[in-house]
Short mmCIF file of C-alpha atoms in Angstrom, two decimals:
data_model
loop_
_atom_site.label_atom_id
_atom_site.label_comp_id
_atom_site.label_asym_id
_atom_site.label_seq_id
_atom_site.Cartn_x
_atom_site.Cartn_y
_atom_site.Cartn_z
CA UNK A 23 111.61 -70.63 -71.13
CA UNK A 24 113.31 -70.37 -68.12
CA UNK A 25 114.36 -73.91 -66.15
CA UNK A 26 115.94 -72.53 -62.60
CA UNK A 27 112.83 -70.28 -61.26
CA UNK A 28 110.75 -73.90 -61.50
CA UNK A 29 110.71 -76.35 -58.42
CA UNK A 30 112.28 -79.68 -59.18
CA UNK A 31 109.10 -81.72 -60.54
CA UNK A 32 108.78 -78.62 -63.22
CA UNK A 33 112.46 -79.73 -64.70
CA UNK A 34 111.22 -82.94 -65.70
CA UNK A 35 111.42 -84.11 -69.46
CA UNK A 36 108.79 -86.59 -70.86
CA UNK A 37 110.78 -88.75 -72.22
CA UNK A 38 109.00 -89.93 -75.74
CA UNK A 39 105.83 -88.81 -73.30
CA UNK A 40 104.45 -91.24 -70.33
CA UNK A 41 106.65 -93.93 -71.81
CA UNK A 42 106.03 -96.20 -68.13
CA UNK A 43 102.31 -96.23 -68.73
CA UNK A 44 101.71 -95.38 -72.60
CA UNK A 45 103.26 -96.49 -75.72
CA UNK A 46 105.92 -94.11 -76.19
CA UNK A 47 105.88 -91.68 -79.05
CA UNK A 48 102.40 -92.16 -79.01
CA UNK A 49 100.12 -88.69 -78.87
CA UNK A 50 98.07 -90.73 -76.34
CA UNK A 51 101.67 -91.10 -74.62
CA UNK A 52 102.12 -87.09 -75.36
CA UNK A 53 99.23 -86.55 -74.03
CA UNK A 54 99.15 -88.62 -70.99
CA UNK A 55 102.29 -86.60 -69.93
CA UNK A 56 100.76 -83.06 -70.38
CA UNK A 57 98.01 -84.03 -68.65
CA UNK A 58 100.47 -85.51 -65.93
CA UNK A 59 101.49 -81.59 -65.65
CA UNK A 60 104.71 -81.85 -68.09
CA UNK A 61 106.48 -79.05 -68.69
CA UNK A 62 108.72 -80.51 -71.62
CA UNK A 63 108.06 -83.41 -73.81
CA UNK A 64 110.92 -85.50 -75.83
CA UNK A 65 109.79 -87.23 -78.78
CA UNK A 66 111.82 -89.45 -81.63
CA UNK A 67 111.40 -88.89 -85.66
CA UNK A 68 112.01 -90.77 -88.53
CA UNK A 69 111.24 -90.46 -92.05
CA UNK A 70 109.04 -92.84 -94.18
CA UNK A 71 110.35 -93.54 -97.73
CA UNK A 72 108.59 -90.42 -98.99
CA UNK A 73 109.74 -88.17 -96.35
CA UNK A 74 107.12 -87.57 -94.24
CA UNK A 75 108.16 -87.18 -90.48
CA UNK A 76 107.16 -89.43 -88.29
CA UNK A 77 106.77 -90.23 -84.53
CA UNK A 78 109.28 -93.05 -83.98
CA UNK A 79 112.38 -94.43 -82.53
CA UNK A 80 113.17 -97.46 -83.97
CA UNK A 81 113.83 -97.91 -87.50
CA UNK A 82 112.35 -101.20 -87.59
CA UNK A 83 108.50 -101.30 -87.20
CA UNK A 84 108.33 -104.99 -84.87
CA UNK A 85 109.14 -103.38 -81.13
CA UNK A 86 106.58 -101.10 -81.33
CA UNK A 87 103.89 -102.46 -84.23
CA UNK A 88 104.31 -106.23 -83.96
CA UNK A 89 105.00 -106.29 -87.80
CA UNK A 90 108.40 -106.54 -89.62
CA UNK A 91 109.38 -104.03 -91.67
CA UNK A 92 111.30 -100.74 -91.83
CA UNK A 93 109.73 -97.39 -91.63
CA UNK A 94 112.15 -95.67 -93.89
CA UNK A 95 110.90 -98.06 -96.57
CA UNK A 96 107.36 -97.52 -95.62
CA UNK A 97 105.43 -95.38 -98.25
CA UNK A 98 103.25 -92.96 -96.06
CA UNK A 99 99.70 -93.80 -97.10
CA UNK A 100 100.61 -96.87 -95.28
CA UNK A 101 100.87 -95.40 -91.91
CA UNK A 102 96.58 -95.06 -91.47
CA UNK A 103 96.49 -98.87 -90.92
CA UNK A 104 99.57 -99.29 -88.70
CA UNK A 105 99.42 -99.47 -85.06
CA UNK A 106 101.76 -98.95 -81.91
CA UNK A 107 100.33 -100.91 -78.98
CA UNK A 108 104.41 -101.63 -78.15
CA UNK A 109 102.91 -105.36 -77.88
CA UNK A 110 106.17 -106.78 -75.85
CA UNK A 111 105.02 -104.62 -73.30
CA UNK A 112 101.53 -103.46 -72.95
CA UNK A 113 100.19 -106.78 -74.62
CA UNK A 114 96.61 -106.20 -76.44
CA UNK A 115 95.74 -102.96 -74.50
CA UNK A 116 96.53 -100.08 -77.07
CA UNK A 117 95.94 -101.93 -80.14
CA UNK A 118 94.05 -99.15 -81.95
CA UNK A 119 96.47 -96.57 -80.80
CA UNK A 120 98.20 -95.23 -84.32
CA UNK A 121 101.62 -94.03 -85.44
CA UNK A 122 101.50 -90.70 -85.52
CA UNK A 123 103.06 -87.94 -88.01
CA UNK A 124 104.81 -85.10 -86.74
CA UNK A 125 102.09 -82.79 -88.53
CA UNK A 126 99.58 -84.36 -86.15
CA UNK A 127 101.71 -84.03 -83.17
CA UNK A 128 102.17 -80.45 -84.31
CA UNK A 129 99.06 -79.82 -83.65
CA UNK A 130 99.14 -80.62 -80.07
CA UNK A 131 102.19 -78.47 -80.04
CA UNK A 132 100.08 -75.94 -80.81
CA UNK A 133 97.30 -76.07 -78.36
CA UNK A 134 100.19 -76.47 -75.48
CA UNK A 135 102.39 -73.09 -75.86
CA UNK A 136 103.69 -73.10 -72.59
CA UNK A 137 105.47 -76.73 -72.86
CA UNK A 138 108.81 -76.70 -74.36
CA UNK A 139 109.21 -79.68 -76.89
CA UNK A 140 112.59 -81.74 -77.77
CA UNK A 141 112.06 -83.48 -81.14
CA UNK A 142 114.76 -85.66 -81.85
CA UNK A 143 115.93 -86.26 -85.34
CA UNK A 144 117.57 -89.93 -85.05
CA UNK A 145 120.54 -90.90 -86.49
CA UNK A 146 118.76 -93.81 -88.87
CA UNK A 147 116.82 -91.00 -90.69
CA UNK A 148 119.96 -88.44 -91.31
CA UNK A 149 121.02 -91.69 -92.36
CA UNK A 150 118.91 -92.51 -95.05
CA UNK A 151 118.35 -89.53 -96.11
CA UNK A 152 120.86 -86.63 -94.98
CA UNK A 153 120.65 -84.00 -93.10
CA UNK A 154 119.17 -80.96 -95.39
CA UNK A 155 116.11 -83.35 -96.70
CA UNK A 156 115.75 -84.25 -92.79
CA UNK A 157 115.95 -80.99 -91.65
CA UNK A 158 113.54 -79.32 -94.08
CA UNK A 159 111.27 -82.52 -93.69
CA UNK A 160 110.86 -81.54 -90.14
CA UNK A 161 110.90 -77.96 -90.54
CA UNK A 162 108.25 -77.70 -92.55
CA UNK A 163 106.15 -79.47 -90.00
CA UNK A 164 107.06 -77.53 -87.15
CA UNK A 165 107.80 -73.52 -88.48
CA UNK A 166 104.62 -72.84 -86.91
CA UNK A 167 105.38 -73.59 -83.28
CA UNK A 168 109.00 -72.95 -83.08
CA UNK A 169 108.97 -71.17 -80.42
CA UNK A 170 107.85 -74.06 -78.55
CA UNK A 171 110.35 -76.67 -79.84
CA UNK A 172 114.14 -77.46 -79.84
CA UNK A 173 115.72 -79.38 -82.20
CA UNK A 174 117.99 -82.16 -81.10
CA UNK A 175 120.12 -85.11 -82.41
CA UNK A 176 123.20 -87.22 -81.76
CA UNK A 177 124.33 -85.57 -85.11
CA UNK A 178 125.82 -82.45 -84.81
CA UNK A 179 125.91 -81.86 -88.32
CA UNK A 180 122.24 -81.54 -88.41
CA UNK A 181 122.28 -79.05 -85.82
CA UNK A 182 124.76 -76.64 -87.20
CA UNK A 183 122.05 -76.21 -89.75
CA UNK A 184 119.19 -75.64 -87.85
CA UNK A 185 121.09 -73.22 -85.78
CA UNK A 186 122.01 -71.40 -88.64
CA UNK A 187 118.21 -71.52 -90.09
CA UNK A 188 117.28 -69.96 -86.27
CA UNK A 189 116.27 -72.94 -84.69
CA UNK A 190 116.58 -73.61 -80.49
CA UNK A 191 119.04 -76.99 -80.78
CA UNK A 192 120.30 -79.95 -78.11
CA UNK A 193 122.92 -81.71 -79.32
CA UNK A 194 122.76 -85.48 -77.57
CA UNK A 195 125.74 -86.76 -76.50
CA UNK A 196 128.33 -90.06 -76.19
CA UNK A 197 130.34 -88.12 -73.49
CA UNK A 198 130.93 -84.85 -72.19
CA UNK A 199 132.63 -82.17 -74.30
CA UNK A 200 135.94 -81.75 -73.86
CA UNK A 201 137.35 -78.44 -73.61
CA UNK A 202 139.56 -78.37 -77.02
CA UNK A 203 136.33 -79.46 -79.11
CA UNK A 204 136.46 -76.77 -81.63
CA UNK A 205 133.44 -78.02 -83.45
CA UNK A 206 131.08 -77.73 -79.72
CA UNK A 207 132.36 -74.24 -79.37
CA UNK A 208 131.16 -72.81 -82.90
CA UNK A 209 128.10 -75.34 -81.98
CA UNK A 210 127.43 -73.45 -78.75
CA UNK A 211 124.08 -75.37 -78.10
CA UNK A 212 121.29 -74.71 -76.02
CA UNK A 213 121.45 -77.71 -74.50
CA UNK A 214 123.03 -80.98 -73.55
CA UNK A 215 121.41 -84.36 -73.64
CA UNK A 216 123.22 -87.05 -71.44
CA UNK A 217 123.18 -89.92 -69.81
CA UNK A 218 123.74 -89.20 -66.04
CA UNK A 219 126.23 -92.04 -65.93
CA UNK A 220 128.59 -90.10 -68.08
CA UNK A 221 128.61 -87.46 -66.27
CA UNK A 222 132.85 -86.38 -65.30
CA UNK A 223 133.69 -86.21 -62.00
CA UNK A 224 134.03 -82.86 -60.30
CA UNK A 225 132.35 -79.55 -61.41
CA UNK A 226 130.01 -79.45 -64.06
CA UNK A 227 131.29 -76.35 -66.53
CA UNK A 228 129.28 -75.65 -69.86
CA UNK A 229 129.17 -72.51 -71.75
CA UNK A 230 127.22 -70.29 -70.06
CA UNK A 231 124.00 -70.62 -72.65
CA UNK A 232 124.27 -74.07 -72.77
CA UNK A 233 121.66 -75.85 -70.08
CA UNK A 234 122.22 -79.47 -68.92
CA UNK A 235 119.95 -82.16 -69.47
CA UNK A 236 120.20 -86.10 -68.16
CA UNK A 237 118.28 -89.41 -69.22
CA UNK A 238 117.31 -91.75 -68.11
CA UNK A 239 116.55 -91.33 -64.75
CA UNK A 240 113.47 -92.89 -62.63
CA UNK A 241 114.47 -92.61 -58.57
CA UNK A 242 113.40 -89.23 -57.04
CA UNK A 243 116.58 -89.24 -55.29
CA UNK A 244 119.09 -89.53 -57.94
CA UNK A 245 117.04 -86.75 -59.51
CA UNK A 246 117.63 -84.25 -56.80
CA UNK A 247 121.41 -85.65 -56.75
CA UNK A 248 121.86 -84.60 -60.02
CA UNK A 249 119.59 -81.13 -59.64
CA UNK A 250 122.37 -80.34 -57.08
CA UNK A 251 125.03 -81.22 -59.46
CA UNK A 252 123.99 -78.62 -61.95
CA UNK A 253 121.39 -80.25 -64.07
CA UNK A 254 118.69 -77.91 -64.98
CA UNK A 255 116.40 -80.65 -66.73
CA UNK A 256 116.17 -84.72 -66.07
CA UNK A 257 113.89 -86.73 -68.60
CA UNK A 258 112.20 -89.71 -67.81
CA UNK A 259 109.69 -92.48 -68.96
CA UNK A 260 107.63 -92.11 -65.60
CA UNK A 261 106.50 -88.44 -65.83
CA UNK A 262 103.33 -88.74 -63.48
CA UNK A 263 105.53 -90.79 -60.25
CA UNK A 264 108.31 -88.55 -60.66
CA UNK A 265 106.30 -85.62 -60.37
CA UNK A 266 104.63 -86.43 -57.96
CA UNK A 267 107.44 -87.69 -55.51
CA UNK A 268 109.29 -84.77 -56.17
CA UNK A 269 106.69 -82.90 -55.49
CA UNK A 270 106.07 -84.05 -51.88
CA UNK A 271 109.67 -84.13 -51.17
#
């Protein structure tokens, strides 16, 4: 899927879907942001104690369910009574909305074939578990649409295997890759996630298959600042506003 024949408002990522207006990682929050006109969607997984993939960021359950716990201890046929209403923000409005498994945002995967969709495997989860149980958690999950997704993670380990198992993969970044990294050249990813303020002075040089991609970024301006820098994607929580300003711009 090509990013540079798009206007601007097309090289917006969803970041863990309308996170401004909808709990994020929700598939309300996925939705939301399709509906807003997204062309790419970043979502979070973790792993309950019996490996099924969830939609998550945290490891702890209390930011976004209001209970204490941690979803890698969770056994999965606890997930049908737990609810993300992200209470700390959005109060008592989405108090039905559910935690959702990766299976059932596959799903809407499915029925959206021309959005290109980031899952990120978190670090807590390669964690617990490693990175082959991770990786085939998720696979199995997503083999079906995987032409529509990319694989990405702070952990590059994890992504040398899905590469090699012919998987699209992001690696997310601290900083940006210095040229003697031997281990990002025999990576050669398809993209890279980072924050703008990282970003090196100067001119922007990747590998020519490698696309750029910066979080988290919510003024139209800095957007088109860092389009003209060499971005070709910017994620962030307010899908519908950014669109829509860069759109008139």
């Amino acid at each position: 899927m090509a990013t540079t024949d798009w206007g601007a408002a097309d090289r917006l990522v969803a970041h863990r879907g309308y996170a401004a207006r909808y709990p994020e990682n929700t598939l309300l929050a996925v939705r939301k942001a399709l509906e807003a006109g997204a062309r790419y969607v970043e979502v979070d997984i973790q792993l309950t104690a019996d490996r099924v993939p969830v939609v998550f960021h945290d490891p702890g359950l209390e930011r976004m369910c209001g209970c204490p716990g941690d979803i890698h201890q969770l056994h999965s046929s606890a997930l049908p009574a737990l609810r993300c209403p992200y209470p700390a923000r959005f109060g008592s409005r989405f108090v039905q909305e559910p935690l959702a498994t990766l299976a059932q945002l596959a799903v809407l995967i499915d029925a959206w074939p021309e959005v290109r969709f980031f899952i990120e495997l978190k670090p807590e989860a390669i964690g617990q578990f490693g990175n082959e149980v991770v990786l085939r958690a998720v696979a199995a999950e997503l083999d079906g649409c995987r032409d529509s997704v990319v694989l990405i993670s702070y952990e590059r380990a994890v992504l040398h295997l899905a590469k090699a198992a012919g998987w699209c993969v992001g690696a997310v970044e601290h900083r940006w890759p210095e040229p003697s990294d031997l281990d990002w050249q025999r990576l050669a990813p398809d993209y890279l996630f980072l924050d703008y303020r990282d970003l090196p002075d100067g001119t922007l040089q990747l590998g020519k298959h490698t696309r750029l991609a910066l979080f988290e970024v919510a003024e139209p301006g800095l957007a088109k600042a860092l389009f003209a820098r060499g971005a070709a994607l910017i994620e962030t929580f307010e899908i519908d506003e950014m669109r829509r300003a860069l759109q008139s711009s």
